[in-house]
XYZ file of C-alpha atoms in Angstrom:
629
model
C 0.124 0.027 0.280
C 1.418 3.526 -1.019
C 0.081 6.719 -1.502
C 0.136 8.555 -5.042
C 4.113 9.438 -4.860
C 3.098 13.118 -7.046
C 1.640 13.619 -3.269
C 3.654 15.342 -1.161
C 3.854 18.155 1.627
C 4.697 21.805 0.715
C 4.682 24.684 2.727
C 3.614 26.658 -0.050
C 0.497 24.793 -0.962
C -0.149 24.053 2.422
C -4.382 25.881 2.370
C -5.727 26.501 5.747
C -9.095 24.350 6.318
C -12.643 26.057 6.659
C -13.503 23.911 9.867
C -17.382 24.126 8.656
C -16.688 23.416 5.001
C -14.583 20.422 6.368
C -17.227 19.117 8.650
C -19.747 17.941 5.455
C -17.409 15.384 4.931
C -14.958 14.747 8.500
C -16.419 15.039 11.815
C -12.460 14.272 12.796
C -8.994 13.447 12.146
C -7.179 11.175 15.365
C -3.623 9.953 15.714
C -4.455 6.714 18.165
C -1.032 5.413 19.903
C -0.898 1.923 21.926
C 1.198 2.379 25.110
C 2.714 -0.883 26.403
C 2.023 0.871 30.351
C -1.491 3.035 29.593
C -2.964 1.729 26.530
C -4.106 3.384 24.109
C -3.824 7.079 24.252
C -4.688 9.589 21.396
C -2.184 11.403 20.565
C -3.650 13.959 18.291
C -7.110 14.749 17.645
C -8.133 17.781 14.500
C -10.180 19.381 14.842
C -9.439 19.841 18.722
C -12.361 18.720 20.973
C -14.385 17.739 18.517
C -14.998 14.393 20.518
C -16.854 13.882 24.416
C -13.781 11.749 26.295
C -16.763 8.382 26.260
C -16.085 8.705 22.471
C -12.571 9.523 23.174
C -12.341 5.412 24.792
C -14.432 4.058 22.365
C -12.607 4.967 18.966
C -9.235 4.354 21.207
C -10.556 0.929 21.897
C -11.532 0.011 18.418
C -8.740 1.855 16.321
C -6.099 -1.378 17.376
C -6.567 -5.145 16.279
C -6.650 -6.756 19.199
C -4.455 -9.727 20.539
C -6.318 -12.092 18.531
C -5.545 -10.720 15.561
C -2.262 -9.582 15.871
C -1.143 -12.718 16.224
C -2.047 -13.654 12.717
C 0.732 -11.925 10.830
C 3.673 -12.564 10.322
C 7.342 -11.056 12.357
C 7.587 -8.617 9.048
C 8.818 -5.520 9.747
C 5.892 -3.181 8.389
C 2.530 -4.297 8.575
C -0.811 -1.906 7.821
C -3.706 -2.535 7.503
C -7.157 -0.743 6.693
C -10.402 -1.336 8.323
C -13.382 0.746 9.670
C -15.818 0.416 12.883
C -18.483 2.363 13.711
C -20.005 3.105 16.879
C -23.256 4.504 19.013
C -22.960 7.843 19.868
C -23.447 9.350 24.101
C -25.627 11.679 23.474
C -25.986 11.868 19.952
C -29.141 12.998 17.718
C -31.232 10.660 15.171
C -29.517 12.404 12.703
C -25.538 11.683 14.290
C -25.992 9.042 15.560
C -23.532 6.803 15.033
C -19.913 7.568 13.828
C -18.055 5.675 11.517
C -14.381 5.779 11.987
C -12.373 4.028 9.447
C -8.855 2.988 10.134
C -5.123 2.711 8.713
C -3.277 0.735 11.316
C 0.722 -0.057 11.046
C 2.903 -1.838 13.438
C 6.012 -1.779 13.095
C 8.265 -4.380 14.549
C 11.938 -3.210 15.920
C 13.615 -6.256 18.341
C 15.363 -2.741 19.380
C 12.406 -1.329 20.587
C 10.276 -2.012 24.224
C 8.616 -5.696 23.281
C 9.544 -5.738 19.791
C 7.852 -3.445 17.949
C 4.829 -0.384 18.630
C 1.706 0.531 16.715
C -0.202 3.822 15.922
C -3.457 4.251 14.388
C -4.829 7.564 11.499
C -8.706 7.629 12.264
C -11.358 9.995 10.301
C -14.344 9.828 12.187
C -17.436 10.438 9.593
C -21.913 10.932 10.358
C -21.827 9.076 7.070
C -20.706 5.815 5.599
C -18.997 6.374 2.459
C -16.825 4.063 2.580
C -15.559 5.004 -1.043
C -14.319 8.065 -0.160
C -12.290 7.565 3.019
C -10.844 4.030 2.175
C -8.599 5.908 -0.491
C -8.422 8.666 1.537
C -6.768 6.927 4.081
C -3.968 5.303 1.572
C -3.029 8.796 1.021
C -3.282 10.195 4.514
C -2.348 7.367 6.540
C 2.027 6.935 5.470
C 2.020 10.352 4.628
C 1.219 11.396 8.381
C 4.434 7.995 9.108
C 6.718 10.124 6.945
C 6.096 13.796 8.170
C 3.930 13.468 11.059
C 1.012 15.461 12.465
C 1.577 18.520 9.343
C -0.096 15.891 7.006
C -3.498 15.773 8.941
C -3.564 19.599 8.732
C -2.756 19.800 5.118
C -4.396 16.886 4.271
C -7.893 18.132 5.851
C -7.529 21.462 3.790
C -8.315 19.559 0.633
C -10.765 17.897 2.050
C -12.573 21.490 3.662
C -12.206 23.097 -0.103
C -14.370 19.808 -1.593
C -17.990 20.240 -2.821
C -20.575 18.823 -0.323
C -21.285 15.545 -0.554
C -24.286 14.549 -3.265
C -25.627 10.901 -2.544
C -26.105 8.738 -5.475
C -23.626 11.013 -7.277
C -20.151 10.842 -8.924
C -17.805 12.923 -7.585
C -14.413 13.655 -8.259
C -12.601 14.811 -5.546
C -9.526 16.832 -5.722
C -6.754 15.906 -3.112
C -3.189 17.301 -4.476
C -2.479 16.200 -7.453
C -4.650 13.417 -7.249
C -8.561 13.249 -7.499
C -10.061 10.792 -5.706
C -13.184 9.408 -8.514
C -16.093 7.922 -6.475
C -19.766 6.990 -6.345
C -21.901 8.630 -3.340
C -24.587 5.853 -1.658
C -27.829 6.710 -2.329
C -30.095 8.955 -0.694
C -32.307 6.071 0.860
C -29.807 4.398 2.012
C -28.642 7.215 4.095
C -30.240 8.638 7.818
C -33.174 11.141 7.201
C -31.552 14.797 7.509
C -33.456 17.058 9.784
C -36.064 14.530 10.521
C -37.772 15.260 6.973
C -37.091 13.317 3.486
C -34.058 13.901 1.533
C -35.225 16.428 -1.450
C -33.039 14.188 -3.555
C -35.394 10.889 -2.772
C -38.177 12.655 -4.667
C -36.612 11.819 -8.260
C -35.694 7.803 -6.860
C -38.799 5.299 -7.750
C -41.904 5.729 -5.761
C -42.728 1.478 -6.012
C -39.435 -0.850 -5.300
C -38.829 -0.857 -9.351
C -35.382 -1.802 -10.886
C -33.194 0.323 -11.435
C -32.387 1.132 -15.445
C -29.139 3.312 -14.335
C -26.674 -0.509 -13.437
C -23.818 1.984 -12.768
C -25.108 3.793 -9.932
C -25.491 2.249 -7.090
C -28.021 1.539 -4.993
C -26.843 1.040 -1.205
C -24.361 1.317 1.138
C -21.020 -0.512 0.898
C -21.550 -0.694 -2.817
C -17.613 -1.186 -2.901
C -16.852 -3.792 -0.848
C -16.057 -7.028 -2.024
C -18.558 -9.616 -1.710
C -17.139 -12.380 -3.818
C -13.948 -12.307 -2.001
C -15.117 -12.689 1.277
C -17.565 -15.259 0.947
C -15.863 -16.578 -1.968
C -16.114 -20.035 0.666
C -19.559 -19.302 1.408
C -21.062 -18.710 -2.111
C -23.903 -21.414 -1.317
C -25.157 -19.738 1.918
C -25.585 -16.329 1.034
C -29.831 -16.612 -0.076
C -29.916 -18.118 4.013
C -27.813 -14.422 4.825
C -29.530 -12.630 2.550
C -32.802 -13.167 4.422
C -32.012 -13.177 8.239
C -30.323 -9.632 7.049
C -33.647 -9.082 5.932
C -35.541 -9.983 8.683
C -33.284 -8.208 10.501
C -32.045 -11.692 12.931
C -28.868 -11.061 14.652
C -26.178 -12.168 13.474
C -22.649 -12.995 15.186
C -19.651 -12.254 12.211
C -16.172 -13.929 13.433
C -12.877 -12.811 11.113
C -9.157 -13.786 11.769
C -8.629 -10.043 11.489
C -10.423 -6.500 11.450
C -10.112 -5.984 7.923
C -11.728 -9.127 7.147
C -14.583 -8.933 9.801
C -15.356 -4.959 9.103
C -15.210 -6.205 4.816
C -17.433 -8.528 5.691
C -20.221 -6.962 7.873
C -20.104 -4.134 4.869
C -20.667 -7.388 1.546
C -23.772 -8.068 3.973
C -25.827 -5.183 4.314
C -24.664 -4.572 1.056
C -26.897 -7.583 0.477
C -30.423 -5.431 0.922
C -29.872 -3.292 -1.610
C -32.251 -1.027 -1.706
C -33.228 -1.653 0.887
C -32.486 1.335 4.278
C -30.921 -1.498 6.776
C -31.816 -0.321 10.338
C -30.394 -2.943 11.496
C -27.637 -2.200 14.142
C -24.288 -3.674 12.549
C -20.620 -2.898 13.940
C -18.226 -3.695 11.325
C -15.224 -4.487 13.848
C -16.609 -4.881 17.873
C -14.280 -5.239 21.089
C -15.542 -6.355 23.976
C -14.491 -2.481 25.810
C -17.985 -1.483 23.953
C -20.624 0.075 26.167
C -23.194 -2.405 24.248
C -21.094 -6.104 24.965
C -21.870 -5.081 28.565
C -25.561 -5.043 27.556
C -24.974 -8.861 25.397
C -23.453 -10.310 27.782
C -26.065 -9.432 30.862
C -28.685 -11.523 28.648
C -29.906 -14.641 30.024
C -30.877 -17.940 28.858
C -34.028 -17.274 26.083
C -33.525 -13.422 25.724
C -33.787 -12.532 22.798
C -30.709 -10.921 21.176
C -31.544 -7.535 19.672
C -31.365 -7.437 15.668
C -27.371 -6.873 15.069
C -24.598 -8.039 12.962
C -21.719 -7.612 14.701
C -18.352 -8.526 13.803
C -15.724 -9.819 15.823
C -11.980 -10.459 15.605
C -11.609 -12.165 19.150
C -12.393 -15.853 19.814
C -13.894 -14.849 23.563
C -17.334 -13.632 22.313
C -18.045 -17.614 21.237
C -18.398 -18.799 24.615
C -19.902 -14.820 25.805
C -22.462 -15.044 23.094
C -22.344 -18.469 22.577
C -26.721 -18.039 22.725
C -26.724 -15.810 19.536
C -28.965 -18.275 16.545
C -26.893 -16.331 13.670
C -22.870 -17.011 13.679
C -20.922 -17.083 10.351
C -16.752 -17.710 10.180
C -15.130 -16.190 6.880
C -12.281 -14.992 6.031
C -8.348 -17.273 6.608
C -5.686 -15.681 8.696
C -2.940 -13.533 6.030
C -0.066 -12.862 6.060
C 1.416 -9.104 5.203
C -2.666 -7.560 3.890
C -4.607 -5.080 4.915
C -6.882 -7.067 2.049
C -7.010 -11.237 2.000
C -5.209 -11.962 -0.877
C -7.206 -13.863 -3.241
C -5.107 -16.877 -3.887
C -4.757 -17.474 -0.118
C -8.648 -17.745 -0.171
C -10.485 -20.832 1.704
C -10.478 -23.106 -1.468
C -14.484 -23.796 -0.680
C -15.008 -22.413 -4.009
C -12.268 -24.638 -6.153
C -12.609 -28.377 -7.695
C -11.074 -30.197 -5.528
C -7.436 -30.960 -5.713
C -7.029 -27.170 -6.590
C -7.905 -27.534 -9.833
C -9.127 -24.171 -11.615
C -11.696 -24.024 -14.158
C -13.910 -21.243 -16.401
C -16.716 -20.637 -13.838
C -18.050 -21.505 -10.240
C -20.223 -23.657 -11.813
C -23.223 -25.021 -9.498
C -22.569 -28.293 -10.558
C -18.759 -27.753 -9.205
C -19.867 -25.973 -5.776
C -23.024 -28.952 -5.295
C -20.553 -31.597 -5.904
C -18.200 -30.555 -3.257
C -21.188 -29.861 -0.357
C -22.660 -33.219 -1.493
C -19.656 -35.582 -1.389
C -19.379 -38.187 1.043
C -16.092 -35.830 2.683
C -18.004 -32.676 2.810
C -20.869 -33.733 3.976
C -19.177 -35.696 7.360
C -17.305 -32.460 7.801
C -20.645 -30.402 7.496
C -21.990 -32.947 9.774
C -19.098 -32.664 12.147
C -19.130 -29.173 11.962
C -23.537 -28.684 12.766
C -22.647 -30.875 16.153
C -19.258 -29.024 17.006
C -21.080 -25.934 16.543
C -19.033 -22.475 16.582
C -16.922 -23.656 19.465
C -14.508 -25.069 17.691
C -13.065 -22.581 16.383
C -11.023 -21.954 19.306
C -9.055 -24.499 17.695
C -9.222 -24.459 13.994
C -10.194 -21.589 12.148
C -13.262 -22.759 9.104
C -15.515 -20.995 7.085
C -18.627 -22.079 7.664
C -22.596 -20.821 8.883
C -24.742 -22.082 12.128
C -27.805 -21.210 12.037
C -30.903 -23.202 12.212
C -33.158 -20.842 10.093
C -35.581 -22.415 7.394
C -35.063 -20.317 4.237
C -37.563 -20.019 1.995
C -35.277 -19.223 -1.219
C -32.521 -20.951 -2.466
C -29.084 -20.829 -4.418
C -29.804 -19.494 -7.540
C -27.870 -21.243 -9.865
C -28.290 -19.727 -13.047
C -26.125 -16.763 -10.918
C -23.722 -19.527 -9.887
C -22.833 -20.927 -13.200
C -21.968 -17.002 -14.409
C -19.241 -16.533 -11.705
C -15.703 -16.708 -13.016
C -12.757 -18.256 -11.413
C -9.781 -16.911 -12.908
C -7.138 -19.184 -10.789
C -3.574 -18.771 -9.077
C -2.592 -15.848 -10.585
C -3.746 -12.707 -7.821
C -4.098 -10.101 -10.469
C -6.499 -11.946 -12.582
C -8.576 -13.198 -9.678
C -9.110 -9.638 -8.516
C -9.944 -8.168 -11.766
C -12.780 -11.486 -11.760
C -13.838 -10.485 -9.121
C -14.611 -7.331 -9.140
C -16.860 -8.795 -12.979
C -18.230 -11.833 -9.989
C -19.357 -8.612 -7.265
C -21.217 -7.082 -10.004
C -23.232 -10.452 -11.269
C -23.676 -11.818 -7.343
C -25.293 -7.836 -6.412
C -27.035 -7.334 -9.152
C -28.726 -10.261 -8.430
C -29.442 -9.620 -5.019
C -30.513 -6.315 -5.955
C -33.194 -8.104 -8.015
C -34.151 -10.131 -5.017
C -34.895 -7.678 -2.806
C -36.540 -5.128 -5.731
C -38.995 -8.143 -6.555
C -39.850 -9.009 -2.799
C -40.865 -5.333 -2.058
C -42.656 -5.492 -5.380
C -45.693 -5.886 -3.332
C -45.217 -3.299 -1.358
C -46.059 -0.888 -4.537
C -49.698 -0.340 -4.945
C -49.034 1.739 -1.119
C -46.588 4.035 -2.489
C -49.287 4.659 -5.900
C -49.287 8.640 -6.236
C -52.539 10.169 -8.026
C -52.024 13.507 -10.087
C -55.453 15.399 -10.822
C -57.127 14.402 -14.510
C -57.475 16.957 -17.046
C -60.096 19.295 -16.747
C -60.389 19.411 -12.670
C -59.846 21.454 -10.531
C -56.041 20.633 -8.336
C -57.068 22.884 -5.856
C -59.750 19.770 -4.021
C -57.747 17.830 -1.592
C -55.541 14.901 -3.157
C -56.738 12.000 -2.277
C -54.713 9.698 0.850
C -52.314 6.702 -0.743
C -54.002 3.237 0.346
C -54.082 2.716 3.885
C -51.741 -0.421 5.026
C -52.883 -3.235 7.046
C -50.761 -6.455 7.559
C -53.731 -8.721 8.132
C -55.294 -7.389 4.666
C -51.881 -7.341 2.760
C -50.886 -11.112 3.865
C -54.432 -12.487 2.398
C -54.227 -10.498 -1.071
C -49.918 -12.302 -0.564
C -51.399 -15.221 -0.197
C -54.263 -14.748 -3.598
C -52.319 -13.603 -5.910
C -48.911 -15.026 -4.793
C -45.449 -13.315 -4.744
C -44.581 -13.046 -8.426
C -42.550 -15.129 -11.014
C -39.591 -13.910 -10.354
C -39.404 -14.372 -6.542
C -41.347 -17.674 -7.178
C -38.172 -19.296 -9.658
C -36.116 -18.892 -6.084
C -37.909 -20.540 -3.503
C -37.657 -23.557 -2.391
C -41.585 -24.157 -2.071
C -44.248 -22.185 -3.576
C -46.214 -22.788 -0.583
C -48.432 -19.702 0.807
C -47.886 -20.379 4.332
C -43.799 -20.909 3.779
C -43.411 -17.051 1.975
C -46.201 -15.626 4.153
C -43.959 -16.766 7.046
C -40.841 -14.851 5.763
C -42.883 -11.930 4.993
C -45.247 -12.082 8.109
C -41.151 -12.127 9.925
C -39.846 -8.684 7.292
C -43.507 -6.892 8.211
C -42.368 -7.675 12.406
C -38.777 -7.205 11.683
C -36.490 -4.074 12.077
C -36.569 -3.246 8.817
C -40.088 -2.536 7.118
C -41.964 0.465 9.197
C -38.789 2.491 8.485
C -38.390 1.646 5.100
C -42.652 1.578 4.708
C -42.525 5.530 6.244
C -39.830 6.695 4.687
C -41.434 5.042 1.253
C -44.902 6.556 2.292
C -43.097 10.060 2.716
C -41.596 9.498 -0.969
C -44.175 9.019 -2.395
C -46.891 11.880 -0.434
C -43.792 14.594 -1.264
C -44.021 13.374 -6.018
C -47.788 13.375 -4.965
C -47.829 17.141 -4.277
C -44.765 17.682 -6.579
C -47.657 16.641 -9.085
C -50.481 18.805 -7.658
C -48.466 22.380 -7.929
C -47.293 20.994 -11.241
C -51.214 20.470 -12.179
C -51.729 24.009 -10.441
C -48.854 25.944 -12.559
C -49.903 24.559 -15.595
C -54.304 24.917 -15.299
C -56.060 27.662 -17.031
C -58.567 28.416 -14.072
C -60.628 30.858 -16.194
C -61.814 27.975 -17.666
C -62.392 25.541 -14.477
C -64.305 28.215 -13.052
C -66.587 28.965 -15.772
C -68.094 25.233 -15.090
C -67.957 25.763 -11.207
C -71.141 26.367 -9.161
C -71.089 28.888 -5.850
C -70.439 26.305 -3.550
C -67.387 24.522 -5.465
C -65.654 28.653 -6.137
C -66.163 29.044 -2.519
C -64.461 25.338 -1.656
C -61.713 26.570 -4.339
C -61.418 30.091 -2.834
C -60.686 28.710 0.257
C -57.659 26.030 -0.597
C -56.607 28.741 -3.364
C -56.041 30.700 -0.271
C -54.341 27.728 2.555
C -52.057 27.409 -0.356
C -50.399 31.156 -0.232
C -50.454 31.164 3.530
C -48.358 27.653 3.085
C -46.194 29.727 0.264
C -46.058 32.818 2.731
C -44.900 30.843 5.705
C -42.224 28.671 4.017
C -40.858 32.658 2.419
C -40.739 33.676 6.130
C -38.489 30.277 7.514
C -36.094 31.229 4.199
C -37.153 28.231 2.638
C -39.297 30.279 -0.575
C -37.066 33.375 -2.150
C -36.229 30.741 -5.424
C -37.438 31.371 -9.171
C -40.013 28.469 -8.648
C -41.519 30.064 -5.976
C -42.101 33.476 -7.102
C -43.595 32.428 -9.981
C -45.910 30.087 -7.745
C -46.803 32.341 -6.072
C -47.880 34.899 -8.598
C -49.837 31.955 -10.334
C -51.416 30.991 -6.701
C -53.039 34.433 -7.092
C -53.913 35.208 -9.843
C -55.874 31.522 -9.664
C -57.054 33.740 -6.260
C -58.084 36.494 -8.121
C -59.995 33.753 -11.199
C -62.129 32.215 -8.706
C -63.351 35.553 -7.112
C -64.574 37.005 -10.048
C -66.742 34.747 -10.208
C -67.624 35.179 -6.983
C -71.481 36.954 -6.102
C -70.856 40.756 -5.288
C -71.972 41.200 -1.711
C -69.164 37.773 -0.871
C -66.811 39.973 -2.842
C -67.533 42.736 -0.661
C -67.129 40.559 2.691
C -63.980 39.102 1.599
C -62.315 42.353 0.560
C -62.471 43.806 3.978
C -60.279 41.867 4.914
C -56.680 44.340 4.085
C -54.694 41.308 4.025
C -57.095 39.239 1.178
C -57.575 42.786 -0.202
C -53.959 42.962 -1.049
C -54.302 39.568 -2.552
C -57.088 41.158 -5.125
C -55.818 44.529 -6.086
C -56.381 44.419 -9.522
C -60.033 45.076 -9.701
C -60.127 45.851 -13.081
C -58.848 42.784 -13.596
C -61.463 41.133 -12.097
C -64.647 41.955 -13.848
């Protein structure tokens, strides 16, 4: 791992960071040092005083590999690794409830030093899960810090403060020195709401869960995670893991190193795109996290909260032995922040280590159901996750009865490029696209039955756009499940189910309705649909000639329309006063509302006109009497 050779710290090019602009991307930069006597120490923080004491403790414990994962490395002079973590802020509001920490950790072995080495971590803290931005930024700032020291932090912060505001769902070019990061940000619907409202950009996304036409645009969090590389040995289990995350089951993911476990958690979260994931996921979780004490205190029979925990410490296997679903991934890496493709589990290869042009389902099934592997699978199930205490193996332990089955057409398209790391990594990119496309289709089709509840209505031609829009269809879980049994789940999903029995998929959908993901996603989709309906009716008001409509109104309809237009004018005035108006569109809308109000006023009886004009505020809106006659 190395930074761009063209990037260096030149005093004459140092930019004074604008802290307000910096905070749009980065909460703070931290330098953590592991001291043998004092433990983890915060050496530097920029900007200073951004973290509470509790947050400093959280960051310090999450910024270093634990002693177990450190033993996996060889005794090379320098070992760099990149991983990330997520923790709940003690006093965070709904919008900033979590902080994400992106870590560049360096372990330097030197026999001349006390205990033979030292380790430090450069940490970028952010409110946003922009892994596509912060991972390459770490590859610059990490080595640069170890070359030039603390001045590297302020230097990089200066460039970051010059970046434009993040635009979710867009491809952005972010200059950093002589280099430019070209990154895709996750879409608005995968991020927490801002200001407890609907992100404006979401109105451009699909109202009903439809498959997007532009596949180059990411549809969820962590679209850059190496799904195939991490789960290559567990490809047949991906469909079960997808279901478990969909319904919000607690999952423990254990891996030899922090980079592997954090990547595994990110991959799992990415599986359910475009669904907004409300499950609490922790890419790297340690025993020092305040949440561990709560989990460890659960009694036999108590349910674990919905969460995905990525851990490296084998102690969790005993402490959380009642966790219903355990996933073991990865292999002990030698000296890399990523698992070398050539050293991954042979679970995706033919017996004997032979490579082939594809990882077809026939090959995977042959491995899975051969007598030796069948006996090994039985032994793994019998021994349970505690067998990892003696030897690390890739496996899934769960008793959940999955309703979906591995898609043979997808598995047959996956490519195995052999032992060449460079070729294999490029083939992993292809395989990631194949897998992510499939699970995007799978999730989209799973959500498709909810589409009618997001159906918007626009005013029909010739009708008044000032009548109250019809509400969106009301939702009842029992009614939904009853209708689902009658009409089925659709062709795409039914082909990928182990059985097409209504009771089977009703069970899965009922679990989804009761789980943590449904209500936040459904309410958000409804809010987006309602926003879209308001937009359509506003467009209709701008285009409608009210003089043509008023000629067909009776007196009662005219009075109702006058009251409705007045209400919209009041809302527009309030929007202006709050600072949300004032644009050209807002001004045009206000003027159109005034003209429509005058048009309706002109058809009202004379005595009612005189009564309405007695109000000075209303009279100011009807100030051109000659135009009213």
